[in-house]
Coordinates of C-alpha atoms in Angstrom, one line a residue:
Chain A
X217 CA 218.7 107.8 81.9
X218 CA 221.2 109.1 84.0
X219 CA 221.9 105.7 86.1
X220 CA 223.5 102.5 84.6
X221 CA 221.2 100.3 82.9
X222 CA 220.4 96.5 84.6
X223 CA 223.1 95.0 82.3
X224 CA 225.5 97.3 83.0
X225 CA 224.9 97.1 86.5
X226 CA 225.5 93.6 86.9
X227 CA 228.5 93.9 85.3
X228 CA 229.6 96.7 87.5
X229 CA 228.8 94.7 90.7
X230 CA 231.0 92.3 90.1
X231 CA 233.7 94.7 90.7
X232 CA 232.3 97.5 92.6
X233 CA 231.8 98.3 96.5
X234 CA 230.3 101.0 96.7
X235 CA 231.2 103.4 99.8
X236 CA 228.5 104.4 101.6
X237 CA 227.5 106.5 104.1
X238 CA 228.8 105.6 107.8
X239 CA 227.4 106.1 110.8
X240 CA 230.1 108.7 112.7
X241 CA 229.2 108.0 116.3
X242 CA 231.5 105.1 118.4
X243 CA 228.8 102.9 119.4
X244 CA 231.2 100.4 121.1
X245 CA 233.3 102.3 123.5
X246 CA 232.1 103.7 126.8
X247 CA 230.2 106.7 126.4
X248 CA 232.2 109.9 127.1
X249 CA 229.9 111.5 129.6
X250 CA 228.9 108.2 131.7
X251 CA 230.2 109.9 135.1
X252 CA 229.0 113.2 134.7
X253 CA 225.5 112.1 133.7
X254 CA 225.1 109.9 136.2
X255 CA 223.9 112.9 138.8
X256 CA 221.2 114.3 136.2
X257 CA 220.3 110.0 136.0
X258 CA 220.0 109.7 139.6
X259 CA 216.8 111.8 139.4
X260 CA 215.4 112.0 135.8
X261 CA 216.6 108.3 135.0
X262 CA 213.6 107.5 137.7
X263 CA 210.2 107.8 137.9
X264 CA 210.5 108.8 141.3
X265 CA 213.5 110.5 142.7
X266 CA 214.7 111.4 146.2
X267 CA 216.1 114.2 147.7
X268 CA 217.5 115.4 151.0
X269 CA 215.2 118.8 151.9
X270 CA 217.9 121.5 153.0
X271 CA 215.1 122.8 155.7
X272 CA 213.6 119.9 157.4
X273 CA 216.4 117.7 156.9
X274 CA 214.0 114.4 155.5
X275 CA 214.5 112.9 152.4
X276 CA 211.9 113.7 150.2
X277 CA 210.2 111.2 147.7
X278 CA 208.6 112.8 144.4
X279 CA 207.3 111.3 141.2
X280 CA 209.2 113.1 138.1
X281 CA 207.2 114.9 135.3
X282 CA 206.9 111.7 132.7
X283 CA 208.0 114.7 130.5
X284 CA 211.5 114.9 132.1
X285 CA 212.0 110.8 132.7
X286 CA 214.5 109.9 130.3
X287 CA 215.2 106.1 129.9
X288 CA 219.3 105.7 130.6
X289 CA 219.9 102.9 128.8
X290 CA 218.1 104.3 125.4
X291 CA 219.6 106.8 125.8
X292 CA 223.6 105.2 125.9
X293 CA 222.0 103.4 122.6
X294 CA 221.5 106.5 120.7
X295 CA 223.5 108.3 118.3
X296 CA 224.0 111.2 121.7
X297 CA 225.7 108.9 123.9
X298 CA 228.8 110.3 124.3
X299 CA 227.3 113.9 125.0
X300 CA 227.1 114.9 128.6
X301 CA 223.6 116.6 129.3
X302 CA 225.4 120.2 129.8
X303 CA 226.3 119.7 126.6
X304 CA 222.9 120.9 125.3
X305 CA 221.6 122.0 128.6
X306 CA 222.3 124.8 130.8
X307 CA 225.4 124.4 133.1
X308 CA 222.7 125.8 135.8
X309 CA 221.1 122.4 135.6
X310 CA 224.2 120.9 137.7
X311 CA 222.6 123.2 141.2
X312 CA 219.4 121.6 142.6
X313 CA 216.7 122.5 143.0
X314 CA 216.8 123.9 139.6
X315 CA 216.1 127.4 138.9
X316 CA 212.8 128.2 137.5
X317 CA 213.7 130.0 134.4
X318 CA 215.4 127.5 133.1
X319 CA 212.1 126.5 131.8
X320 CA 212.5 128.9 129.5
X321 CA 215.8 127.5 128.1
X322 CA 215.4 127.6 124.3
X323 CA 216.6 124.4 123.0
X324 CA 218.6 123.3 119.8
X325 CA 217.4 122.1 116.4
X326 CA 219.3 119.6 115.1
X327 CA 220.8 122.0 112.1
X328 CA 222.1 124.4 115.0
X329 CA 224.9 121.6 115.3
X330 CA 224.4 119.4 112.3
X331 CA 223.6 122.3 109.5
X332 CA 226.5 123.4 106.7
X333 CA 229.0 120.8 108.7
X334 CA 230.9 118.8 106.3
X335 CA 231.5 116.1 109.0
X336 CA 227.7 115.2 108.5
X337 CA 227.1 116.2 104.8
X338 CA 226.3 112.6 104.2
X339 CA 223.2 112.8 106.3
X340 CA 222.5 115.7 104.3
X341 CA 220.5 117.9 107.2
X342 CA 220.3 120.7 105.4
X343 CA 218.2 119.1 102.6
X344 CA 216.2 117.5 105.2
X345 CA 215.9 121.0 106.8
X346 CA 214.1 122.4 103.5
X347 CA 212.0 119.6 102.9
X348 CA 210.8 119.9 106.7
X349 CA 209.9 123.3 106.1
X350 CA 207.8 122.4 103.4
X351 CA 206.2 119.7 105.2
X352 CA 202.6 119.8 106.7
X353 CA 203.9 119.8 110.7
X354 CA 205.9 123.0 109.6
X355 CA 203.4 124.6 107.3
X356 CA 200.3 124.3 110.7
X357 CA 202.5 125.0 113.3
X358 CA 205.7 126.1 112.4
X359 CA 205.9 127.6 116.4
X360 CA 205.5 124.2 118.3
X361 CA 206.9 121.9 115.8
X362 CA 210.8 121.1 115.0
X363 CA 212.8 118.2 115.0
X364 CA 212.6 116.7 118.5
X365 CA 208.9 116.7 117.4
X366 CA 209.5 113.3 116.1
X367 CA 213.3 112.9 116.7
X368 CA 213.9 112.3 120.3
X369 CA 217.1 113.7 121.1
X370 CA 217.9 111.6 124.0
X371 CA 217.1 108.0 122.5
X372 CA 217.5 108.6 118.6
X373 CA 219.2 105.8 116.7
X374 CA 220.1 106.0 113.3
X375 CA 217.9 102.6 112.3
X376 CA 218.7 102.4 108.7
X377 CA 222.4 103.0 108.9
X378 CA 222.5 100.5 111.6
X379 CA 222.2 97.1 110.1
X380 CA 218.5 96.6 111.4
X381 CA 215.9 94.6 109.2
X382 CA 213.5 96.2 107.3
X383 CA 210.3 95.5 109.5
X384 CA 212.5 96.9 112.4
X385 CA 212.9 99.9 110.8
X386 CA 209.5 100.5 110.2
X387 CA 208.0 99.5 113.5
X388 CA 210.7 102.2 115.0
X389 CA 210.2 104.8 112.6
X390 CA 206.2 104.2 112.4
X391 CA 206.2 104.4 116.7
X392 CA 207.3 107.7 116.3
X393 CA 204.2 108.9 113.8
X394 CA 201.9 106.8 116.3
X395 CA 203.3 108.0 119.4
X396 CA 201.1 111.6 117.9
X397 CA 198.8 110.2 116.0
X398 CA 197.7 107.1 118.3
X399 CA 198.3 109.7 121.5
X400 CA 195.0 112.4 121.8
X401 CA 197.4 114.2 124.9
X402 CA 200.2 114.1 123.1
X403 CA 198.8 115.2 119.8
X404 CA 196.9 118.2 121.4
X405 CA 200.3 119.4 122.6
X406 CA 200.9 121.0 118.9
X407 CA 197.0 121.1 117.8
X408 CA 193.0 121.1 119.6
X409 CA 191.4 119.1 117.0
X410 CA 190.5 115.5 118.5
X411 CA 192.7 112.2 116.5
X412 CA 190.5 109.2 115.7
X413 CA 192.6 105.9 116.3
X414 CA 194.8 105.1 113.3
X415 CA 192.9 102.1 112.9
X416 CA 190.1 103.5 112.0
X417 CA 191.5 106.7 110.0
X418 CA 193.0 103.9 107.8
X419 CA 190.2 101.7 107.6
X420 CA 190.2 101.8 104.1
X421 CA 192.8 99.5 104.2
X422 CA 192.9 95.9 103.3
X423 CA 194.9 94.7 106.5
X424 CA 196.1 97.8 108.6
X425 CA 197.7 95.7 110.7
X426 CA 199.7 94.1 108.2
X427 CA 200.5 97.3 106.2
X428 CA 201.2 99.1 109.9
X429 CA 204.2 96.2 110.5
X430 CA 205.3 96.6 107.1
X431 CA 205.7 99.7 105.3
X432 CA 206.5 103.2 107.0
X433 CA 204.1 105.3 107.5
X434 CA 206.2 108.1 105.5
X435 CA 206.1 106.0 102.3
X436 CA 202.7 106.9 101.9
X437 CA 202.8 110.4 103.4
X438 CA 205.5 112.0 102.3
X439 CA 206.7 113.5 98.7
X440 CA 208.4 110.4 96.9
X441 CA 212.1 110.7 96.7
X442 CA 214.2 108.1 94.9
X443 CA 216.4 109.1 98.3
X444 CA 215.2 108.1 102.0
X445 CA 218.0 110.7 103.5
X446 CA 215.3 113.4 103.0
X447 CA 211.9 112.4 103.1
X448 CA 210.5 114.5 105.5
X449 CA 208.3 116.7 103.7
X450 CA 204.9 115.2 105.0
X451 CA 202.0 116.0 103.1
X452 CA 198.5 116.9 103.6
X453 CA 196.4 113.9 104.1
X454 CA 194.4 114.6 100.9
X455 CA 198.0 114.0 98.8
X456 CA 198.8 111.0 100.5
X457 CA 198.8 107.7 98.6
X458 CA 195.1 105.9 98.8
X459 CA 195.5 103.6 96.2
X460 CA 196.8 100.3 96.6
X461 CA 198.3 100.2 92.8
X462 CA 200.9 103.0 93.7
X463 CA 202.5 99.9 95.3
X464 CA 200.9 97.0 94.5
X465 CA 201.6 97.3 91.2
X466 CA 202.3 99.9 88.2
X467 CA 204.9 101.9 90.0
X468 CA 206.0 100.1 92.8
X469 CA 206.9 103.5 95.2
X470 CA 208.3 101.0 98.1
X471 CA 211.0 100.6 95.6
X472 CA 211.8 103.9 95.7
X473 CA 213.4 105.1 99.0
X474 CA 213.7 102.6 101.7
X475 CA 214.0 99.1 100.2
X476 CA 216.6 100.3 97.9
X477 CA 218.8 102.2 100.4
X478 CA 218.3 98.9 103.3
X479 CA 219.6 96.8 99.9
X480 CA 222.5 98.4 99.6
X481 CA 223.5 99.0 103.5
X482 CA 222.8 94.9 104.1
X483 CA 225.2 93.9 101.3
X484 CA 227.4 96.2 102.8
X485 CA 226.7 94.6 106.6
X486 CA 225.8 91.1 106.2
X487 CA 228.1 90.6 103.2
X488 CA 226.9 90.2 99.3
X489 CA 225.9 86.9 99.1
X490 CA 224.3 86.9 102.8
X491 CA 222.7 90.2 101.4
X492 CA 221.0 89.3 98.6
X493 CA 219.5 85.9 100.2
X494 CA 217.8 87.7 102.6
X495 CA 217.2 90.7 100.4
X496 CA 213.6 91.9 101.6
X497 CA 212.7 94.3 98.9
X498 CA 209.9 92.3 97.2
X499 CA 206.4 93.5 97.5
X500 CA 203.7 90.9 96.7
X501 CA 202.1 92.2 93.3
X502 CA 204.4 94.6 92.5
X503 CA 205.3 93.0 88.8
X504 CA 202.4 91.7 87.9
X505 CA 200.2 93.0 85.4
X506 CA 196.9 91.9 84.4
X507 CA 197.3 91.7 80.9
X508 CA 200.5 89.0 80.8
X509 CA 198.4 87.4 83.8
X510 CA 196.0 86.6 81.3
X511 CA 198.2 85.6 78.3
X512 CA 200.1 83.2 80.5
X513 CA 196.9 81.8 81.9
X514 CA 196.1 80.9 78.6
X515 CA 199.1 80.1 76.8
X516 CA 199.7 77.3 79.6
X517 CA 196.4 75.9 79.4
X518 CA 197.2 75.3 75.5
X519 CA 200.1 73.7 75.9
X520 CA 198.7 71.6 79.0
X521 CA 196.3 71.2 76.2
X522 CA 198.0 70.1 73.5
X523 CA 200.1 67.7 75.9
X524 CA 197.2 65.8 76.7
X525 CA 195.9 65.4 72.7
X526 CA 199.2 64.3 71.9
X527 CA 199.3 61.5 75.4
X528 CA 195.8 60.7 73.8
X529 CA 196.7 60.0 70.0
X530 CA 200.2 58.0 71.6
X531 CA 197.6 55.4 73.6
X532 CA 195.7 55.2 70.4
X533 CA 198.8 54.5 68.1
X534 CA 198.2 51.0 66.4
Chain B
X69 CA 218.5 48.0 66.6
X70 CA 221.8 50.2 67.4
X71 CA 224.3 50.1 70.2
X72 CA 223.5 51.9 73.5
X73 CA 225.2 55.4 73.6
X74 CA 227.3 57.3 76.5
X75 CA 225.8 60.7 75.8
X76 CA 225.4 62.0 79.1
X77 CA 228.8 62.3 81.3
X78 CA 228.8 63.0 84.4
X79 CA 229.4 66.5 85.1
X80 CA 226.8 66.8 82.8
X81 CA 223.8 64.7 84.7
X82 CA 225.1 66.4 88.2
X83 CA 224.2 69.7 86.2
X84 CA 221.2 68.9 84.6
X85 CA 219.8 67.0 87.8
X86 CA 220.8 70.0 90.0
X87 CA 219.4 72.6 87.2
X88 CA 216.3 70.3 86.9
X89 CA 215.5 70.6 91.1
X90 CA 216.5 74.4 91.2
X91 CA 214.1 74.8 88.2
X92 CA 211.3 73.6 90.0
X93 CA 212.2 75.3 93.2
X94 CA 212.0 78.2 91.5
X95 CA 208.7 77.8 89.4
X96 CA 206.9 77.0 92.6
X97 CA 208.2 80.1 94.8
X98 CA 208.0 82.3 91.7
X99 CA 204.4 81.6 90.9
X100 CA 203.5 81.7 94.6
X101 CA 205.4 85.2 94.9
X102 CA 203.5 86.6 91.7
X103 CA 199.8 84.3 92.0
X104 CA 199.1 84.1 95.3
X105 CA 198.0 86.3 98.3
X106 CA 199.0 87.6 102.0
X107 CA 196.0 85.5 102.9
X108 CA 196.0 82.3 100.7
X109 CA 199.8 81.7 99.8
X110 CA 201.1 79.0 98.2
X111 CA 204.4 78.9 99.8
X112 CA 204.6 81.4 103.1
X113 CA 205.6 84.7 101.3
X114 CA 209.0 85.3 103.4
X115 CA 210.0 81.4 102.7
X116 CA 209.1 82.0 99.1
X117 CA 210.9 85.0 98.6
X118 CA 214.2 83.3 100.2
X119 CA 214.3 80.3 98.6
X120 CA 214.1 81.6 95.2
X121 CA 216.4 83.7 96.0
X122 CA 218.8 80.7 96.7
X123 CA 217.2 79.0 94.3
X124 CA 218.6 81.7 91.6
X125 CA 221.7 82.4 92.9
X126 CA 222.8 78.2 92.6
X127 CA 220.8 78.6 88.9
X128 CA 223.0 81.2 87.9
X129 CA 226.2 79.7 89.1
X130 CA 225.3 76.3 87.8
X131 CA 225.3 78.2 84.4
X132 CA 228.5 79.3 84.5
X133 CA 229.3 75.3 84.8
X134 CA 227.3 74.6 81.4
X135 CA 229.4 77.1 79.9
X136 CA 232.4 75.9 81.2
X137 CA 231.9 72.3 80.6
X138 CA 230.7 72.9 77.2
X139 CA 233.8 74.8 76.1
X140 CA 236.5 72.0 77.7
X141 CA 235.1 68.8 76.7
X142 CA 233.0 70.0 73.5
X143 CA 229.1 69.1 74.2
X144 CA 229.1 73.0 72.6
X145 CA 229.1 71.5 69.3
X146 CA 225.7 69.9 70.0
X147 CA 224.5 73.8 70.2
X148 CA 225.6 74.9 66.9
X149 CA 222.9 75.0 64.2
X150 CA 223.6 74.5 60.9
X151 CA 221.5 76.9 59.2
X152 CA 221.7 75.5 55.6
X153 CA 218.0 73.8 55.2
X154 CA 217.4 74.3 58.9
X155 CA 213.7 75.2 58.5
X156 CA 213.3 71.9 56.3
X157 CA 214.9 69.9 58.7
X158 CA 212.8 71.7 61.8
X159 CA 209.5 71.4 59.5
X160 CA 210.4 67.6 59.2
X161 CA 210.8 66.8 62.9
X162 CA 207.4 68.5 63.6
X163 CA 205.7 66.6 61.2
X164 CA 207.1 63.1 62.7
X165 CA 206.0 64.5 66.1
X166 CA 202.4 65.6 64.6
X167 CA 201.9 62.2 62.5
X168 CA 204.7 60.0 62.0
X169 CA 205.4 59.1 65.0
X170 CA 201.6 58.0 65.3
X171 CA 201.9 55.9 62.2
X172 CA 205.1 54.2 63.0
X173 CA 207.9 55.6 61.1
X174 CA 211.4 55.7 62.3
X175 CA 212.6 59.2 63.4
X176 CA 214.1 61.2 61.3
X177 CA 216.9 62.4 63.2
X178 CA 217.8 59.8 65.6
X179 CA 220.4 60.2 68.0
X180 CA 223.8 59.7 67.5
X181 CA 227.2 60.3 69.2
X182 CA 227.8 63.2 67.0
X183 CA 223.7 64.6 67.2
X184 CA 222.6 64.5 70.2
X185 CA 219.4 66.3 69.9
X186 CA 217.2 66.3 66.9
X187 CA 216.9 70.1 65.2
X188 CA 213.6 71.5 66.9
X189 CA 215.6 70.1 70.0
X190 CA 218.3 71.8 69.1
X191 CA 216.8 75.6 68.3
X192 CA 214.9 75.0 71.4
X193 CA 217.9 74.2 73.5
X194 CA 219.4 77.0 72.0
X195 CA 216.7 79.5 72.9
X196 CA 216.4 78.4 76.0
X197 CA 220.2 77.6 77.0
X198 CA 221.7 81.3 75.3
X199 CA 218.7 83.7 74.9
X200 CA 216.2 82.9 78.0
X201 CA 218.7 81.6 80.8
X202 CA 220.8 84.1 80.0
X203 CA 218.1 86.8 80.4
X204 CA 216.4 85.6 83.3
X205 CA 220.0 85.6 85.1
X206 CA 220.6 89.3 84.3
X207 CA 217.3 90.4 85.1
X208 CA 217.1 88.1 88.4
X209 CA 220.1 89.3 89.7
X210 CA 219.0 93.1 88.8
X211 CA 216.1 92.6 91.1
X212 CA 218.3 91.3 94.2
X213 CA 220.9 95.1 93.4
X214 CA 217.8 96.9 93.0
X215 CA 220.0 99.7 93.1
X216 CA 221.7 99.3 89.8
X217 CA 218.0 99.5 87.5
X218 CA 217.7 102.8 85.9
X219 CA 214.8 104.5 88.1
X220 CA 212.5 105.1 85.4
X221 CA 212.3 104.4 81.8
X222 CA 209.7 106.3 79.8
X223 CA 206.7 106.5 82.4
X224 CA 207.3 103.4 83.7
X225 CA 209.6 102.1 87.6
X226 CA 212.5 100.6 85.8
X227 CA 212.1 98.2 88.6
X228 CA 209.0 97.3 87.5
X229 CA 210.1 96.4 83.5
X230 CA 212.8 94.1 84.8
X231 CA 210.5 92.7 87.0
X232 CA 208.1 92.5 84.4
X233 CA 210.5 90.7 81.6
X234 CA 211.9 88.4 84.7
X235 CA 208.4 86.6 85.4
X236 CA 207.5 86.9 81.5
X237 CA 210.9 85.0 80.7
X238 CA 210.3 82.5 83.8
X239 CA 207.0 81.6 82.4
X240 CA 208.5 80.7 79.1
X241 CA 211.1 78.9 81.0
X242 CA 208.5 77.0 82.6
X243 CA 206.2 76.5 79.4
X244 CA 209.6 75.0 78.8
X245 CA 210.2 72.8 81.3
X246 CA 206.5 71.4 80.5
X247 CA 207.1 70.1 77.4
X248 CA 210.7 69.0 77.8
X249 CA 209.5 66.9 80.5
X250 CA 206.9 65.7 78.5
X251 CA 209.2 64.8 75.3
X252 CA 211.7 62.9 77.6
X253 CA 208.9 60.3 77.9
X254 CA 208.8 59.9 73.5
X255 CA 212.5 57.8 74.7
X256 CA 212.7 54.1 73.5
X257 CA 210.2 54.1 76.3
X258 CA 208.2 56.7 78.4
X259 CA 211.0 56.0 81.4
X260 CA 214.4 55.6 79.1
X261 CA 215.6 58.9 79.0
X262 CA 214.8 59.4 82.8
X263 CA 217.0 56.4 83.2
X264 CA 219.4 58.0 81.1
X265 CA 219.6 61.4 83.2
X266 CA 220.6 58.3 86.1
X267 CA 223.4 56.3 84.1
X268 CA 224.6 58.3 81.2
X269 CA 223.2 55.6 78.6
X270 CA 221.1 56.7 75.4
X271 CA 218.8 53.9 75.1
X272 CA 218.2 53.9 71.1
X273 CA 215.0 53.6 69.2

């Protein structure tokens, strides 16, 4: 075993904080690049945008490319708000109307900035980085597909180091697997095959609904890691997990990544004892096990049992 | 017929009584957590799930006050087993339970100022008070610092043992708290020692 036992554990609680990993970005002050964004906002913070044309002299109403509408105020939430667009974008943008080759901009990946940097070791990218090449997004389409794939660049929050509950994170992190998955258009962007609803790929499912709102689509699809900082090798559909023991009961995998990770980061946030009231990492079944289920059944009916013939002989004592 | 006893001070009826109502806090959120379903629960999973945890967390604290109060006004003693014909002295109690007690006969341990419990009380007290609390505490507050369980031992989620021995040891708890319940009606009647946990007074018989 190469991690303290239970007993020791509690023991080292009592006078341990562990120092975990921080999210680097300044979400309080004002964002570095308000002003300077503001012009790029004016247009592609709108669904439609105006414009004065040079020739004519009118002003000109257009409805943006839904591809290039950026929500402002996501974006002064995410973990880029104090870059200014130019930042990551072509100082050409700043002339309007904007040249047509900048189409062909090639954009970054998140290691071009966050890769072999020990400022963000503790997010560890460039394990992530392996494990995406690995993955089943990479291995298909290893052209289309990289990190704003899933990671939108202009609204990303770091959930889990962020304080949020459990059933937050997953309804944020499962949006972006649905936003694919539950999208035909967007789906056929990377592949031509046509996407049945989720609902009914996982119809095999007790209550999708309730396993949708509860546990990450990732925990299920992706190579178990005792770590969430790197699960993003996503596997085949044909490896993922189908049974509901896997959770439900001999090896609880929920306990794995996530719930153990959120655990730690909420005692750190709310405070121990807070922390551990509202811990969340329970699954319903997870500990039991048919076999004790039984004994117990049977050893409290015999004491129920011998309760009762020892009431009876008492009411019959002379 | 012997003097009516102080057995019971208080610090020791406000820890019982608040040990007593955690207890069954915890037996009914812990079998509805581990017996019942998303669809038919016992007690709203979520709700459950909370209150046993607070439920625990007071449990656990309120044994550190049984220790305490044990070691500074000496109830401890009443814990210590004299091993020297202990099985004889166990095999008798049983028997008055089985059949004496049916045919009349005075117990054969009554309770004095000096023994407060009889000596299948006692080694049941014992087992409960310094083997099973003590275990169900450690492994309880495992499961809230998931963290600090050993990720796998053998084949098996190390999670999953602790959870395992937690529920096993809370059903023995409350296989426990069945028949202590029903004992505490064998006072100098069914209500006397109930009375007792109130006032503080051993009502002899």
């Amino acid at each position: 075993m190469t991690k303290p036992t239970a007993w020791l554990g509690i023991i080292l609680i009592l006078g341990f904080s562990p120092l975990f990993a921080q999210l680097t970005v300044d979400m309080d002050a004002e964002p570095a690049g308000l002003a300077d964004n503001q012009t790029c906002f004016d247009c592609h913070g709108k669904r439609i945008y105006a414009y004065e044309n040079p020739v004519t002299g009118r002003i000109e109403r257009k409805a943006m490319n839904p591809n290039f509408v950026f929500d402002q105020e996501a974006f002064y939430q995410g973990v880029h708000r104090h870059f200014r667009c130019t930042d990551c974008h072509s100082p050409d943008y700043e002339t309007f109307p904007h040249k047509a080759e900048l189409r062909f901009e090639p954009m970054y990946s998140c290691l071009d900035c966050h890769g072999g940097d020990p400022t963000y070791a503790h997010f560890h990218f460039d394990e992530i980085g392996v494990e995406f090449e690995k993955s089943v997004h990479f291995e298909r389409q290893p052209e289309r597909f990289n990190c704003w794939s899933c990671h939108n660049p202009h609204s990303y929050k770091a959930m889990t180091r962020s304080g949020f509950r459990i059933t937050e994170i997953v309804q944020y992190h499962n949006n972006m697997c649905a936003s694919c998955h539950n999208n035909t258009d967007r789906f056929q962007t990377v592949s031509d095959s046509l996407k049945r609803p989720l609902d009914q790929i996982h119809a095999f499912l007790p209550n999708f609904n309730l396993h949708f709102n509860a546990v990450r689509c990732i925990e299920c699809h992706t190579a178990t890691e005792d770590t969430m900082w790197v699960a993003h090798n996503i596997l085949p559909k044909e490896l993922a997990v189908k049974r509901c023991v896997e959770c439900h009961s001999a090896n609880s995998l929920l306990m794995s990544s996530l719930y153990k990770y959120q655990n730690i980061e909420s005692r750190r946030s709310r405070g121990t004892l807070n922390a551990i009231i509202l811990n969340e990492a329970y699954v319903i079944g997870a500990n039991r096990n048919i076999y004790l289920n039984i004994i117990s059944i049977v050893l409290f009916g015999m004491t129920l049992l011998g309760v009762l013939v020892h009431i009876i002989f008492r009411i019959k004592k002379p | 017929m012997s003097e009516r006893l102080y057995l019971y001070p208080i610090w020791l009826r406000l820890w019982h009584a608040l040990n007593a109502i955690m207890f069954l806090v915890l037996i009914a959120t812990g079998l509805s957590m581990q017996y019942s379903s998303p669809d038919a629960p016992l007690i709203r999973f979520d709700l459950a799930v909370r209150l046993h945890n607070i439920a625990g967390v007071i449990v656990s604290l309120n044994y550190l006050i049984f220790i305490a109060g044990n070691l500074a006004t000496g109830n401890g003693r009443h814990y210590r087993i004299v091993f020297e014909g202990y099985t004889r002295r166990i095999m008798q109690q049983v028997d008055y339970y089985v059949r004496g007690h049916f045919k009349g006969e005075k117990a054969p341990f009554p309770v004095t100022a000096n023994r407060k419990f009889n000596p299948l009380q006692q080694a049941t007290y014992v087992g409960t008070m310094y083997l099973l609390l003590p275990l169900i505490i450690i492994t309880g507050l495992a499961l809230l610092f998931p963290e600090t369980i050993a990720n796998r031992v053998g084949n098996l989620s190390g999670i999953y043992l602790t959870a395992l021995l937690h529920s096993a040891v809370g059903f023995l708890l409350s296989l426990f708290m069945v028949i202590h319940i029903y004992f505490s009606t064998m006072g100098a009647t069914p209500t006397s020692n109930f009375k007792s946990m109130a006032t503080g007074w051993h009502e002899p018989h």
